[in-house]
Structure formats: structure tokens, C-alpha cells
CSV table of C-alpha atoms and ligand atoms in Angstrom, one decimal:
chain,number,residue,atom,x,y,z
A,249,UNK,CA,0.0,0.0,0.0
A,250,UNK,CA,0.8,3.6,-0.3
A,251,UNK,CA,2.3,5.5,2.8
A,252,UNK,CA,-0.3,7.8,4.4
A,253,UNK,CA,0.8,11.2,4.5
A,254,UNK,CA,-0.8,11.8,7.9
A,255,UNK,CA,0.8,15.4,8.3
A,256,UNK,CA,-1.5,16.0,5.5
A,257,UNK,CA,-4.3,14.2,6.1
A,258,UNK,CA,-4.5,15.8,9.6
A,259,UNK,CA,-4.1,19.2,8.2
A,260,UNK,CA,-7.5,18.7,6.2
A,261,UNK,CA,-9.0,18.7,9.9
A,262,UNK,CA,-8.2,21.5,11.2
A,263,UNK,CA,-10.8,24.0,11.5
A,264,UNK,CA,-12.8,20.8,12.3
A,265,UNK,CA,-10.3,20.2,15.4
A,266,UNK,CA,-10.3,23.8,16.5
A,267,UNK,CA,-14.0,24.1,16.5
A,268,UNK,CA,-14.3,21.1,18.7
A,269,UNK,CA,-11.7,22.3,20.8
A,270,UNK,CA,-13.0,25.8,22.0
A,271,UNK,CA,-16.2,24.0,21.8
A,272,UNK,CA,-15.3,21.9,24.8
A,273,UNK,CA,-13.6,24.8,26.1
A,274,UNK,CA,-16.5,26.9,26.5
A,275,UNK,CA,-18.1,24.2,28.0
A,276,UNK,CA,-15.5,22.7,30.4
A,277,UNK,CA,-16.8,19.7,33.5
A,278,UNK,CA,-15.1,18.7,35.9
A,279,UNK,CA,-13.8,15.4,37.2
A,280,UNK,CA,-17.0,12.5,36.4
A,281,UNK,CA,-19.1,14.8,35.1
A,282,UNK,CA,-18.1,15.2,31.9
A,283,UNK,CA,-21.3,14.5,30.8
A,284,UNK,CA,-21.9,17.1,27.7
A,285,UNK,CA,-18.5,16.1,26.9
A,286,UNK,CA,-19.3,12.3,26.7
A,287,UNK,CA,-21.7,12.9,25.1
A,288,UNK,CA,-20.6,14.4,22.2
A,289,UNK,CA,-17.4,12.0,21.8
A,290,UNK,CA,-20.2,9.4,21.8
A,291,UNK,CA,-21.9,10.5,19.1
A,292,UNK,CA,-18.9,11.3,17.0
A,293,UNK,CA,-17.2,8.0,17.2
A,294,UNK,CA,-21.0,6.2,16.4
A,295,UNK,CA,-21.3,8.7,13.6
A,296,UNK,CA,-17.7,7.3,12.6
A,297,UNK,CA,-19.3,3.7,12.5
A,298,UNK,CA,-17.8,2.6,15.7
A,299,UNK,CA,-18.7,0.4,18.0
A,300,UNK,CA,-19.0,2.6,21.5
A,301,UNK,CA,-19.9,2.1,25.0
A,302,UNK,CA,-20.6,4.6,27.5
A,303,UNK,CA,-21.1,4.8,31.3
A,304,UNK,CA,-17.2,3.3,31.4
A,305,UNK,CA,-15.9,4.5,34.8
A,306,UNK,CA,-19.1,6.6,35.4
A,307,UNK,CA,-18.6,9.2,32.0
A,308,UNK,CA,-15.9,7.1,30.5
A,309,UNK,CA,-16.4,6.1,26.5
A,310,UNK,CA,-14.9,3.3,24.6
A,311,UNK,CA,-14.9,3.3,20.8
A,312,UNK,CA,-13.5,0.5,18.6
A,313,UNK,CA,-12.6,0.5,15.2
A,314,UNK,CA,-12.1,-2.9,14.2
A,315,UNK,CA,-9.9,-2.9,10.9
A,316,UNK,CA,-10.7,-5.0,7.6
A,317,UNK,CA,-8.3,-7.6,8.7
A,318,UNK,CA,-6.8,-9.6,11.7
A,319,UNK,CA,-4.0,-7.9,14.0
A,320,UNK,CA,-3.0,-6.3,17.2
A,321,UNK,CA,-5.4,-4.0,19.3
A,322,UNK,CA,-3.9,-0.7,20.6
A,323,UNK,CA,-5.3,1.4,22.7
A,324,UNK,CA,-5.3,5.1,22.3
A,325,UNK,CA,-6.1,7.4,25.4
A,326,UNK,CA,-7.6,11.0,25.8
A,327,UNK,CA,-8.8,12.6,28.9
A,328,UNK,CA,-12.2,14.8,29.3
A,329,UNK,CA,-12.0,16.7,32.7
A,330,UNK,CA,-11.7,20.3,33.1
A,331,UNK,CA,-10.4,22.2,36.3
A,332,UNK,CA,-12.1,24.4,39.3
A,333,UNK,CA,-10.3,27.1,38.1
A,334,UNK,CA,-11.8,30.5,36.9
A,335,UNK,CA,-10.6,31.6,33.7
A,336,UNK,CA,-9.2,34.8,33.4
A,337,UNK,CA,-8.9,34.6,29.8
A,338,UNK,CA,-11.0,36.7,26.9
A,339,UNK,CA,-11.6,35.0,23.7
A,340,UNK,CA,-14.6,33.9,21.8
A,341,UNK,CA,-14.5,30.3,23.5
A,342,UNK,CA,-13.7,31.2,27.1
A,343,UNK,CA,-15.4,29.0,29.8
A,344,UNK,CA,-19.0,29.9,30.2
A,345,UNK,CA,-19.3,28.1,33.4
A,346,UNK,CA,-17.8,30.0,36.1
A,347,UNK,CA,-15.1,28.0,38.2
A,348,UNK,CA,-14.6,25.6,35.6
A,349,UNK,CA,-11.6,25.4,32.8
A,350,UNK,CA,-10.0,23.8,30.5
A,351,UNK,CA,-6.7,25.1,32.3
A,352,UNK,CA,-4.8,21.5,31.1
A,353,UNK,CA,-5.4,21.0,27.4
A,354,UNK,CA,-8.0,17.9,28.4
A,355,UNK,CA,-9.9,20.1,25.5
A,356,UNK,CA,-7.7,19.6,22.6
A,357,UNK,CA,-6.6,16.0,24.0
A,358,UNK,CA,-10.5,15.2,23.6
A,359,UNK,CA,-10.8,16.8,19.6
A,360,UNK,CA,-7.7,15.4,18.8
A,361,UNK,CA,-8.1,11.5,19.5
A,362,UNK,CA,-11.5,11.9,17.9
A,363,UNK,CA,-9.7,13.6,14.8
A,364,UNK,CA,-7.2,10.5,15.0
A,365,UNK,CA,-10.5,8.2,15.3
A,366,UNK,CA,-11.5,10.3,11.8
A,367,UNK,CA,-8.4,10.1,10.2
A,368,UNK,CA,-8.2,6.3,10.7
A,369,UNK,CA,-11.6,5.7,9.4
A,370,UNK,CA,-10.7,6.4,6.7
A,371,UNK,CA,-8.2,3.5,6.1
A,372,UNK,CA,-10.4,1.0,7.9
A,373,UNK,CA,-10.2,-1.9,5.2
A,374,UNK,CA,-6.5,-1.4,5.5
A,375,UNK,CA,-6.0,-1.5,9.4
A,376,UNK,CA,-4.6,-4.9,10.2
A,377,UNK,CA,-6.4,-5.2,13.9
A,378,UNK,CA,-8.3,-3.1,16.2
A,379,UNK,CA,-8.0,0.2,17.8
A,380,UNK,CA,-9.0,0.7,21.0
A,381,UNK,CA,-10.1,4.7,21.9
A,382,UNK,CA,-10.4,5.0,25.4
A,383,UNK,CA,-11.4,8.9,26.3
A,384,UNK,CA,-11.5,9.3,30.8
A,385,UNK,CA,-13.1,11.0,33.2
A,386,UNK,CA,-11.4,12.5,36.2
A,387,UNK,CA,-7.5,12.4,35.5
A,388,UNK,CA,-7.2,15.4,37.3
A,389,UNK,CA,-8.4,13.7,40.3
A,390,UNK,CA,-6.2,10.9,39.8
A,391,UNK,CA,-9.2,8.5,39.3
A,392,UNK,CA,-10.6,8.6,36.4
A,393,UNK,CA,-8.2,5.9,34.4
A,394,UNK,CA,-9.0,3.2,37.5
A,395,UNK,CA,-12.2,3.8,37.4
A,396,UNK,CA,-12.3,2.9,33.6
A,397,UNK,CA,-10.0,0.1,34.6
A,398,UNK,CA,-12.3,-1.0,37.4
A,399,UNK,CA,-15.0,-1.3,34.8
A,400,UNK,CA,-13.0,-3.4,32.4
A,401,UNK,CA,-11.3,-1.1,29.7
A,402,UNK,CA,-8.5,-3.0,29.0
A,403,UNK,CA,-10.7,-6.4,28.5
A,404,UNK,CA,-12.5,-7.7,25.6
A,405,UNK,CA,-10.3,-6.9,23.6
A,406,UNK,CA,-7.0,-6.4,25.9
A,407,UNK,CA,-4.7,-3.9,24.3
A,408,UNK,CA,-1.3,-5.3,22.9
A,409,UNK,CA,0.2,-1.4,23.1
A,410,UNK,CA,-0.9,1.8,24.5
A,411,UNK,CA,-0.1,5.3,23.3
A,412,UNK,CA,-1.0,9.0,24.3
A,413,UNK,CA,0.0,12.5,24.4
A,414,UNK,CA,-0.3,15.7,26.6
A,415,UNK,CA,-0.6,18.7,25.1
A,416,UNK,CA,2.3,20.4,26.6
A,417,UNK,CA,3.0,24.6,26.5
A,418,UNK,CA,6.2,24.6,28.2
A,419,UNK,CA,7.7,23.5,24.6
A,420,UNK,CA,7.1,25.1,21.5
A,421,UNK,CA,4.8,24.0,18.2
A,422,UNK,CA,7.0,21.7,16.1
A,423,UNK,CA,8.7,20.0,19.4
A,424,UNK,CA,7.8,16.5,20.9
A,425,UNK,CA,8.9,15.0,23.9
A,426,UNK,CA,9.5,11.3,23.1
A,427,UNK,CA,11.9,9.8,26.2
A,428,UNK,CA,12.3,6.3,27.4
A,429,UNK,CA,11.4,4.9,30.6
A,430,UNK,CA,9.8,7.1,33.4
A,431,UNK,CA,8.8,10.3,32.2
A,432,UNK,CA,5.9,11.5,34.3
A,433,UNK,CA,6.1,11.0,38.3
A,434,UNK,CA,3.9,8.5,40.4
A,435,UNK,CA,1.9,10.6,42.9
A,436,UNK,CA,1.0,10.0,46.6
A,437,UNK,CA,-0.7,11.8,48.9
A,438,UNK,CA,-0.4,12.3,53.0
A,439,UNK,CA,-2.1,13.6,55.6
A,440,UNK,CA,-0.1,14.5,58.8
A,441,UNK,CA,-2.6,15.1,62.1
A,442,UNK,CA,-1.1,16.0,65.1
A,443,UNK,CA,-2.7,16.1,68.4
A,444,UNK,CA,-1.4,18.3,71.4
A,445,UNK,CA,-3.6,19.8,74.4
A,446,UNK,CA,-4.9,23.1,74.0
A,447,UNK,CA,-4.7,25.9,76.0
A,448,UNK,CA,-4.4,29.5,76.4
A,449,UNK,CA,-2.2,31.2,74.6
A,450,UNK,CA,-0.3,33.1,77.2
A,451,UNK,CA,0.2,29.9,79.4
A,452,UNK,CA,1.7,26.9,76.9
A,453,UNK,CA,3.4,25.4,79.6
A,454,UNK,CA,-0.1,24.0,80.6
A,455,UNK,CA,-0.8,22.7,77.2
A,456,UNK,CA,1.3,20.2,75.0
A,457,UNK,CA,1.3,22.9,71.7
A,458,UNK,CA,0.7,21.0,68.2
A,459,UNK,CA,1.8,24.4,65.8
A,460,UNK,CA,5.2,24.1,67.0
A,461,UNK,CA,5.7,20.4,66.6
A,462,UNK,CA,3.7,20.5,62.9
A,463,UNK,CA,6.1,23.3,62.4
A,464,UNK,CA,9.3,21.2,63.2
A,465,UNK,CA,7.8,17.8,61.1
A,466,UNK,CA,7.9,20.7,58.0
A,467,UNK,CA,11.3,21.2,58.6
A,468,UNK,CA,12.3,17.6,59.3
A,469,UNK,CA,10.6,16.0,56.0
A,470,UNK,CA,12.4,18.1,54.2
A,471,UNK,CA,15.5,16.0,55.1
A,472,UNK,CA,13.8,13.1,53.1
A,473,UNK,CA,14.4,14.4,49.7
A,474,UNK,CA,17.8,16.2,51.2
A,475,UNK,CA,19.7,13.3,53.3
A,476,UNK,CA,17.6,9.9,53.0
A,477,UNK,CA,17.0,9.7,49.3
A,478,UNK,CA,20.1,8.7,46.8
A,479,UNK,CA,20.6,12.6,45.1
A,480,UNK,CA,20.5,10.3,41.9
A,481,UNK,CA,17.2,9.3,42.1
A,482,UNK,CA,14.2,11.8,41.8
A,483,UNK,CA,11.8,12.7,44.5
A,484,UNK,CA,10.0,15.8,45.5
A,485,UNK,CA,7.6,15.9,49.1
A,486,UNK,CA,6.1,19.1,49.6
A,487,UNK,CA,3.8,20.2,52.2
A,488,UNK,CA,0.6,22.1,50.3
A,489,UNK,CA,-1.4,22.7,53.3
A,490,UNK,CA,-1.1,23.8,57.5
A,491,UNK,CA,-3.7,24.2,58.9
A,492,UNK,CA,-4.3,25.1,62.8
A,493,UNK,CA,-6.1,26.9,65.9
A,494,UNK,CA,-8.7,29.8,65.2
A,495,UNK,CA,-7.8,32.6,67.6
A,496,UNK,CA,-5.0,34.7,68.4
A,497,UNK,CA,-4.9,33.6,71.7
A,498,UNK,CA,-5.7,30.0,71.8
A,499,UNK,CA,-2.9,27.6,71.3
A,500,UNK,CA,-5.3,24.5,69.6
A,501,UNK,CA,-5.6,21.0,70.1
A,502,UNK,CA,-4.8,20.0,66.5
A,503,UNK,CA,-2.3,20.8,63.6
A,504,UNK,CA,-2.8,19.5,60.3
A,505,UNK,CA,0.0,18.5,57.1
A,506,UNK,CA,-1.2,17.9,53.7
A,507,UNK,CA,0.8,17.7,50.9
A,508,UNK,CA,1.9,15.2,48.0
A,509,UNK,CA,5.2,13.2,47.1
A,510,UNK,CA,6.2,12.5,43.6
A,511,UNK,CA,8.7,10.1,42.6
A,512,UNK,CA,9.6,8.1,39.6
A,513,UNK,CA,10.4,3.9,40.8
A,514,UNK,CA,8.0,2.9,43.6
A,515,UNK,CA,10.9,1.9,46.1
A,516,UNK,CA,11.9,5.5,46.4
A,517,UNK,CA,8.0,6.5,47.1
A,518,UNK,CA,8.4,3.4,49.9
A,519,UNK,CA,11.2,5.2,51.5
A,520,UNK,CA,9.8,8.3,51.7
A,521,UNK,CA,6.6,6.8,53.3
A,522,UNK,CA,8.5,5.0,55.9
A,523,UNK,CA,10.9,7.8,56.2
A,524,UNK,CA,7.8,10.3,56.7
A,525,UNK,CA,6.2,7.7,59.5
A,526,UNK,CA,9.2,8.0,61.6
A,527,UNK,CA,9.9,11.7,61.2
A,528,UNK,CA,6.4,12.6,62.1
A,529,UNK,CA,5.7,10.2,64.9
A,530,UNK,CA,8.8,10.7,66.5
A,531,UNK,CA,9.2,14.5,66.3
A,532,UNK,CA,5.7,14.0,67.9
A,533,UNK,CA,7.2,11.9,70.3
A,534,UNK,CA,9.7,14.9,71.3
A,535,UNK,CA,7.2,17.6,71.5
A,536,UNK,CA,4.9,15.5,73.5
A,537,UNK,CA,2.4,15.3,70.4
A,538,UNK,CA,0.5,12.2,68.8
A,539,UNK,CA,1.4,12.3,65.3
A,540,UNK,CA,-0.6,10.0,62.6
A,541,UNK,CA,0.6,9.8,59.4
A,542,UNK,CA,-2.0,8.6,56.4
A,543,UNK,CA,-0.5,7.8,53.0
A,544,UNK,CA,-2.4,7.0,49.9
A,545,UNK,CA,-1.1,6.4,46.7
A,546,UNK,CA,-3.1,7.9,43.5
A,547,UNK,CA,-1.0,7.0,40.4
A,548,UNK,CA,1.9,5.0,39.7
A,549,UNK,CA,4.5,6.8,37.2
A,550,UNK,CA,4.4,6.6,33.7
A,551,UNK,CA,6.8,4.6,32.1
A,552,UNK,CA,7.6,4.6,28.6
A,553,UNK,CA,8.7,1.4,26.8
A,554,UNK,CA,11.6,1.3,25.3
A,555,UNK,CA,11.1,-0.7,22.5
A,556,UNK,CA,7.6,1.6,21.6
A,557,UNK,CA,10.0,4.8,21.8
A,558,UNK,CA,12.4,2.7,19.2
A,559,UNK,CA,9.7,2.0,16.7
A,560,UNK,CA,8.1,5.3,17.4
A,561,UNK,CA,10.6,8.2,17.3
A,562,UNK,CA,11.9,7.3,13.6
A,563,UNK,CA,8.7,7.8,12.2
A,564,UNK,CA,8.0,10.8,14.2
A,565,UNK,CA,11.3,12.8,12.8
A,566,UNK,CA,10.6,11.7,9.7
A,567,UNK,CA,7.7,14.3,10.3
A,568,UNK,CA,9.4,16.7,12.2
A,569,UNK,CA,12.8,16.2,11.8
A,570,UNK,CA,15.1,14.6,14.6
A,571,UNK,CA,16.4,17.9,15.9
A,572,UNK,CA,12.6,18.6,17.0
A,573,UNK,CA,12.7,15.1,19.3
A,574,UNK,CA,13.3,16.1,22.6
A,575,UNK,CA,14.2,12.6,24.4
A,576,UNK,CA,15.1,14.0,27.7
A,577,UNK,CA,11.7,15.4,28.4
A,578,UNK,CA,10.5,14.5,31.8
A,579,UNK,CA,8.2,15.9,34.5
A,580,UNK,CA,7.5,15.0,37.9
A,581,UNK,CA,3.5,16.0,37.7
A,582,UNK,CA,1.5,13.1,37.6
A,583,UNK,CA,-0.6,11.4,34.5
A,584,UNK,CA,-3.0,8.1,35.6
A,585,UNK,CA,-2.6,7.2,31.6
A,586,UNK,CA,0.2,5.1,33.7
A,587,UNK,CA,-2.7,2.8,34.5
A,588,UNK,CA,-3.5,1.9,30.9
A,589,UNK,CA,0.3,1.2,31.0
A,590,UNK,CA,1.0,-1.3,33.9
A,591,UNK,CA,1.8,-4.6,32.3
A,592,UNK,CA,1.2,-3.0,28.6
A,593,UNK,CA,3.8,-1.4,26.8
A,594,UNK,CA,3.4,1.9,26.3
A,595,UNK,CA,4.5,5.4,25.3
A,596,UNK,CA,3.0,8.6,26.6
A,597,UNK,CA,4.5,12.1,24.5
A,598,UNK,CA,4.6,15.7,24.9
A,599,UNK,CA,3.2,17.7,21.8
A,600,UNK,CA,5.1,21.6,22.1
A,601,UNK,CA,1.4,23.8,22.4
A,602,UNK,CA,3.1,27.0,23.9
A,603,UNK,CA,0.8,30.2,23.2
A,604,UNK,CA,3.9,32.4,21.9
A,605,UNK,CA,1.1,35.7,21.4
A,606,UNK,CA,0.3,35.4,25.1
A,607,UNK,CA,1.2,38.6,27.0
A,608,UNK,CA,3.7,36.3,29.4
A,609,UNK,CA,4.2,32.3,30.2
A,610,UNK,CA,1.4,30.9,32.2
A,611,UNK,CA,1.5,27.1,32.6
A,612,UNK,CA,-0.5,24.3,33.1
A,613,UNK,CA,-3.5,25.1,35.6
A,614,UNK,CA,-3.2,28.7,35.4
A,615,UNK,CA,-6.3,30.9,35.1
A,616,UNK,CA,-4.5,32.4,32.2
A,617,UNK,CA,-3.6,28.7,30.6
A,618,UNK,CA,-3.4,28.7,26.8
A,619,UNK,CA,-2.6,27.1,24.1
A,620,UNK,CA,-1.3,27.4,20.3
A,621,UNK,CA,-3.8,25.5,18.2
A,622,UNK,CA,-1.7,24.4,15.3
A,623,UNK,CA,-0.8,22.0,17.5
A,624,UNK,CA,-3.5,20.2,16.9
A,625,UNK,CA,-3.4,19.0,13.2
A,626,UNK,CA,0.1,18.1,14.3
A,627,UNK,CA,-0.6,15.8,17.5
A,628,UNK,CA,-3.5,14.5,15.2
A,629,UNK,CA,-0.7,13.4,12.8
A,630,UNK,CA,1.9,12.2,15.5
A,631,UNK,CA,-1.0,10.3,17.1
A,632,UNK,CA,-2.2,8.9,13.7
A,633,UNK,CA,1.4,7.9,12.9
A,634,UNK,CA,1.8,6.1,16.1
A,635,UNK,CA,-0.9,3.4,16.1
A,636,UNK,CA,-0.3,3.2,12.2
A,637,UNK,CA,3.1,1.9,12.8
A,638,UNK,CA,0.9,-1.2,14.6
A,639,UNK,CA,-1.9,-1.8,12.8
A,640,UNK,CA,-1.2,-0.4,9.6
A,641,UNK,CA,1.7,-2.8,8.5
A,642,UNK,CA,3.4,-0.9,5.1
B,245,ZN,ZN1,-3.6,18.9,34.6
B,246,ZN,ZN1,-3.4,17.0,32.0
């Protein structure tokens, strides 16, 4: 057969991929209730002659598109949520709901895989083998992909490879990020609660005060990226959130630590829960404060495939050309694509979005979050490209 040129066939769907874009835009939901969204997606891929189900996950939707002949099935994976964020952008397509935004590029992710479900339509009698669109609910809940997974998403058929992308507006239009092995952080979660005995606040030596001893398990955890964890490998624990006492002269019963750690292997995330247990507790043990420490683990990182990137990155600078192949690109914010990942090879890429006419840089989950949409035709074709090189054998 003839090769596709995808770079063109993309371009002929772009004013088709912008409209849909600022169409979810305007119209952003949050985390499982993406229900307008689904909606639409829904419709589309019928429309498209796919075989869809809904109701995945809550407002999760499946569409297959079973090719002419017998092959592998890959699974291609867009996300639907918006943020509670108020947009402080002015454009034709900013958010109508207050609160809500597409302050991630979850819009574009949404118009693009249905634009690659388009595209590949189109060759349907040549696809060798199935392609699997899976579009979530909730990623930025960390959620959304188990719950999908919960309801069977990688059954019936089970996905031989799974690809993605993330819009990205750190990196310019023209750019992809396309490195090996982990490239977007696992993410945990902790909640620190620590118990003293209240008291007034001209007379602490008659209460056990918890502010001081929250304020010395800050300082200590901070030795857990610093001293306990190899420099070599990467971890970040931050502490997001104190909160304590109501009154000015009222030392409280309680202080309480939130915050998140992100790491790339799952050992280092072990140490820095155990590490974090002993720090807390027995800093609470000093100060003459019970400490408990709860840690719950959201996503696991994402962790590119080797073998995926080899096939993949050829094809992608044949498009782009290999200077425009960034293969150290790596971030330690979190992606639950991972999930659709675990025990499936995989490869998860950065498409450059950055909005150069925007007055300054304002990145992902800023109230002033934009995009550049020629993006779009182009992580239409990169997307294309990717499950061609399984399914559509030259
Ligand atoms: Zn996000
Ligand atoms: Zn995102």
C-alpha cells in the first residue's frame, strides 16, 4: 500500500479540530461529570461507524474500530475533565461556566483523539487489527483511568500497546517530547494530624502545643528528599497545606500536614513513606504530640517502553525532523494514563502547544492557561502515525 501522509491528512481537519476544541472549552466539566463532553465524543465515534460504549468508569467512553483484517489491538487514550479554576482569559471560547476550565489541554486531547479516530476511518479496510479509543473521566483527580480500569477497559479486547500524548506549553509548536522509561512522576498523597492539648495562649506550659511540633515535622521531612533519598534518584515531598487553631490567643488541640510526594520507581516512594512515618511520629514523640501519618497512593509513574519509543521516534522525525525530538523530556506531575500502561507497553509524548502571542508564560493550571492550536493537526498526525506503525503494516 501507499504511505499515508498523515501530516496532510491531519491538516485537512483543522478548522474541524479547532471548532471542537474551543467547543469543549467553552463548556468545560469537571472530574466524572463530563457528561456534555461524553456525550458528544459518543456521538462522533457512532457517527464514525464505531462500536462505542458509555457509562465506562461513570462518564468514561470506549470506541472500537475494528480494521478490515486480523491484528494487534492498541489502545489510544484521551482525557475529558476540566479544572475548578476560573478563567481569566477573553476569547470567543472562554469558559461559560464560572469556576470551571480547561486550564490543562484535556480540550484539545478530547478533539484530537477523535480527529485520529477520523483520520483512521478512513483507512479502515487497511487496518490490520483493532484500535482501542479510550477517552476518561477525572485524570485530574487521579481517578478517572481506574475507574475505567475498574469497569473493564483493557478487556474484551486487551490492548497489545498503549499510546498518548499531553498537550504540553512549556515546549514550542514543532517539538515532541518522546523519552524512554519514566517520564511522568507517580503521585502519593499524605495527611499528617497532630494532636497536642490546647490551652491558652499566654500559658503553653499548661498545654502540649501542636503548631510548633507541625512546624518542626515541616522542617524535618524536608531531610527526606535532602539526606535519606540517593541525590540520583528523583523525589520531591512538599507540604501544600497547615492548617491550625482559630484565635489569636488560643494555642489548639490540632495541627494538620497535607501535601503530595512524587517520585519516579516505587521503592523511592516506599522510603519516603516509611521515612515520613518516623519523622512525624517521633518528632511528635519529642514535642509530646500524637502524630498519625496517612499515605495514599493515586497514580503509579508513567513509564515509557523502550522498545515503543524505538519504533516510534523514527517515524516521528521523519515528520518533524530529529532535531525537533526532545528525548530527555521528563516531568514530575502526575498522568493516571500510567494505569493503561502497567503490564502493557506503552508510550505517553509531549506535543510543544506553547501560546507564543500570550502577553507572558502561564502554565498548566493557570487561570491564564493557553494554548497554540496548530498543535492540533500536528498531534493529530503524530497520534495517527503512532498506532499506524501497529496496525497499519506498510
Ligand atoms: Zn492537569
Ligand atoms: Zn493534563
Amino acid at each position: 500500500m501507499m504511505a499515508i501522509d498523515f501530516k496532510a491528512q491531519a491538516e485537512a481537519l483543522r478548522d474541524e479540530l479547532i471548532a471542537r476544541r474551543r467547543d469543549f472549552h467553552a463548556h468545560p466539566e469537571l472530574a466524572f461529570e463530563e457528561f456534555r463532553t461524553a456525550g458528544i465524543v459518543a456521538q462522533e465515534l457512532q457517527k464514525l461507524g464505531l462500536e462505542v460504549r458509555t457509562g465506562v468508569g461513570k462518564t468514561g467512553v470506549i470506541g472500537l474500530l475494528e480494521g478490515g483484517r486480523e491484528g494487534q489491538t492498541i489502545l489510544v487514550r484521551a482525557d475529558m475533565d476540566a479544572l475548578p479554576i476560573l478563567e481569566e482569559n477573553q476569547t470567543d471560547f472562554t469558559s461559560s461556566v464560572p469556576n470551571k476550565m480547561h486550564a490543562c489541554g484535556h480540550d484539545g486531547h478530547t478533539a484530537i483523539a477523535l480527529g485520529v479516530a477520523k483520520l483512521l476511518s478512513q483507512h479502515r479496510d487497511e487496518i490490520a487489527g483493532t484500535i482501542k479509543f479510550v477517552f476518561q473521566p477525572g485524570e485530574e483527580v487521579g481517578r478517572g483511568a481506574q475507574a475505567m480500569v475498574d469497569d473493564g477497559a483493557l478487556e474484551d479486547p486487551r490492548p497489545d500497546v498503549t499510546v498518548g500524548l499531553h498537550l504540553w506549553n512549556s515546549m514550542p509548536v514543532g517539538k515532541v517530547g518522546v523519552a524512554d522509561g519514566s517520564t511522568m512522576a507517580g503521585a502519593s498523597i499524605f495527611d499528617i494530624k497532630v494532636t497536642g492539648k490546647g490551652t491558652h495562649g499566654a500559658l503553653p506550659h499548661v498545654g502540649i502545643d501542636p503548631v510548633v511540633c507541625a512546624a518542626q515535622i515541616v522542617t524535618a521531612l524536608q531531610t527526606i528528599v535532602s539526606r535519606s533519598s540517593d541525590p540520583l534518584d528523583t523525589l520531591v515531598v512538599s507540604v501544600t497545606q497547615i492548617r491550625a487553631g482559630d484565635a489569636y490567643n488560643v494555642i489548639p488541640q490540632f495541627a494538620e500536614l497535607h501535601g503530595t510526594v512524587r517520585y519516579f520507581r516505587n521503592e523511592t516512594r516506599d522510603l519516603a513513606r516509611e521515612r515520613m512515618r518516623e519523622i512525624a511520629v517521633n518528632v511528635g514523640f519529642a514535642m509530646r504530640c500524637e502524630v498519625e501519618v496517612n499515605f495514599v497512593d493515586l497514580t503509579i509513574p508513567v513509564i515509557n517502553n523502550a522498545e515503543v519509543g524505538a519504533k516510534l521516534r523514527p517515524l516521528f522525525a521523519e515528520m518533524l525532523g530529529a532535531d525537533n525530538l526532545d528525548t530527555t523530556a521528563r516531568t514530575m506531575g502526575a498522568e493516571d494514563v500510567s494505569l493503561f500502561m502497567n503490564d502493557i507497553p506503552g508510550f505517553y509524548f509531549f506535543v510543544g502547544a506553547q501560546d507564543m502571542t500570550a502577553d507572558a508564560y502561564y502554565g498548566h493550571h493557570h487561570p491564564k492557561f493557553s494554548i497554540d492550536e496548530n498543535s492540533l493537526p500536528l498531534a493529530v498526525a503524530l497520534l495517527s502515525q503512532a498506532v499506524a506503525a501497529y496496525v497499519l503494516p506498510e
